[in-house]
CSV table of C-alpha atoms in Angstrom, one decimal:
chain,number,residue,atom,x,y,z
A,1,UNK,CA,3.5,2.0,-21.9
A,2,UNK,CA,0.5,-0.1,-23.7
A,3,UNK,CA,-2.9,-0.4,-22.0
A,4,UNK,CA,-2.2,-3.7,-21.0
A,5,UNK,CA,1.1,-2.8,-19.0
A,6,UNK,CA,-1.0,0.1,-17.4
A,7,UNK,CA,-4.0,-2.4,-16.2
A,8,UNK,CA,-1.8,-4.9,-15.1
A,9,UNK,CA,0.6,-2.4,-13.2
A,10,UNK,CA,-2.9,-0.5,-11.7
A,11,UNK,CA,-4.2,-4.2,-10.5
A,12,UNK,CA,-0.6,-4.7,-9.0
A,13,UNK,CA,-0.6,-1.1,-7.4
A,14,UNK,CA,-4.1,-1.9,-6.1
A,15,UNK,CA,-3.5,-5.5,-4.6
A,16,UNK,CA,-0.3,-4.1,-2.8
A,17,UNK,CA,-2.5,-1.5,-1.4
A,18,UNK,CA,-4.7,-4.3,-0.2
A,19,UNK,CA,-2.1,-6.1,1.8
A,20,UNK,CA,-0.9,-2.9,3.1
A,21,UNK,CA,-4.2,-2.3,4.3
A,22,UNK,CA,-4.3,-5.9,5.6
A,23,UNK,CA,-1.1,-5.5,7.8
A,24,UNK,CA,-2.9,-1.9,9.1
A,25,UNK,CA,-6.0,-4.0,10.4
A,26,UNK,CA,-3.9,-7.0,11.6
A,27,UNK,CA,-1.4,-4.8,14.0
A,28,UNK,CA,-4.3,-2.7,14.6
A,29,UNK,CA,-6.2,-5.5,16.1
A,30,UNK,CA,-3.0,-7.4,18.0
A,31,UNK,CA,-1.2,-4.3,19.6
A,32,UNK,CA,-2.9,-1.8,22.0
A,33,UNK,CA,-2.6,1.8,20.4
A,34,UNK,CA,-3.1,5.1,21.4
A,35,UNK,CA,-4.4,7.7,19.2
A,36,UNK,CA,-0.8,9.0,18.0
A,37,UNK,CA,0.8,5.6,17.4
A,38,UNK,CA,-2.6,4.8,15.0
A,39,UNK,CA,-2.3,8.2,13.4
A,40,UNK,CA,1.5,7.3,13.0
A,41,UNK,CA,1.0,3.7,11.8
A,42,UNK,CA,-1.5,5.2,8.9
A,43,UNK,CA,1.0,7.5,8.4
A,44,UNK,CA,3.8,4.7,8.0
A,45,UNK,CA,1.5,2.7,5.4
A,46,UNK,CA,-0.2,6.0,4.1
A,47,UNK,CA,4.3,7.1,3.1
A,48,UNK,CA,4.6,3.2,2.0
A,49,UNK,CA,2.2,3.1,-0.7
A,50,UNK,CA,2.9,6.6,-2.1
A,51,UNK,CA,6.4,5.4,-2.0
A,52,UNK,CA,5.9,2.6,-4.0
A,53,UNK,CA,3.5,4.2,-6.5
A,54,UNK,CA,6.0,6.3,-7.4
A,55,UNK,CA,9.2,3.9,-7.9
A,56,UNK,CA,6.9,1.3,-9.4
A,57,UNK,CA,5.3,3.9,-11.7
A,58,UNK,CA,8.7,4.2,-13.9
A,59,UNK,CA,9.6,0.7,-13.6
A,60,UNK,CA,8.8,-1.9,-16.9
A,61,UNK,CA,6.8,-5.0,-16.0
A,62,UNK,CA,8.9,-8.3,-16.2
């Protein structure tokens, strides 16, 4: 993989984190929840972008 295919993945990888942070703050701020159900939903998003990372990681840009 060239620099250019690992910058572009890494700014891909970092907006996706963005959003997922996004969706974290907007549930966060619509739904009423207790300490475990936060812990759980970081958890959730926390699993989702390590997920993701790791398929994407292997995968050729388009």
């Amino acid at each position: 993989m060239g620099k250019f295919e690992a910058k572009i993945k890494e700014d891909v990888m970092q907006s996706i984190f963005n959003d997922t942070t996004k969706m974290y703050e907007m549930i966060e701020n619509r739904f009423v929840l207790d300490d475990a159900s936060r812990d759980a939903l970081i958890a959730l998003c926390n699993r989702f972008n390590d997920d993701l990372s790791l398929m994407l990681k292997e995968i050729k840009l388009a």
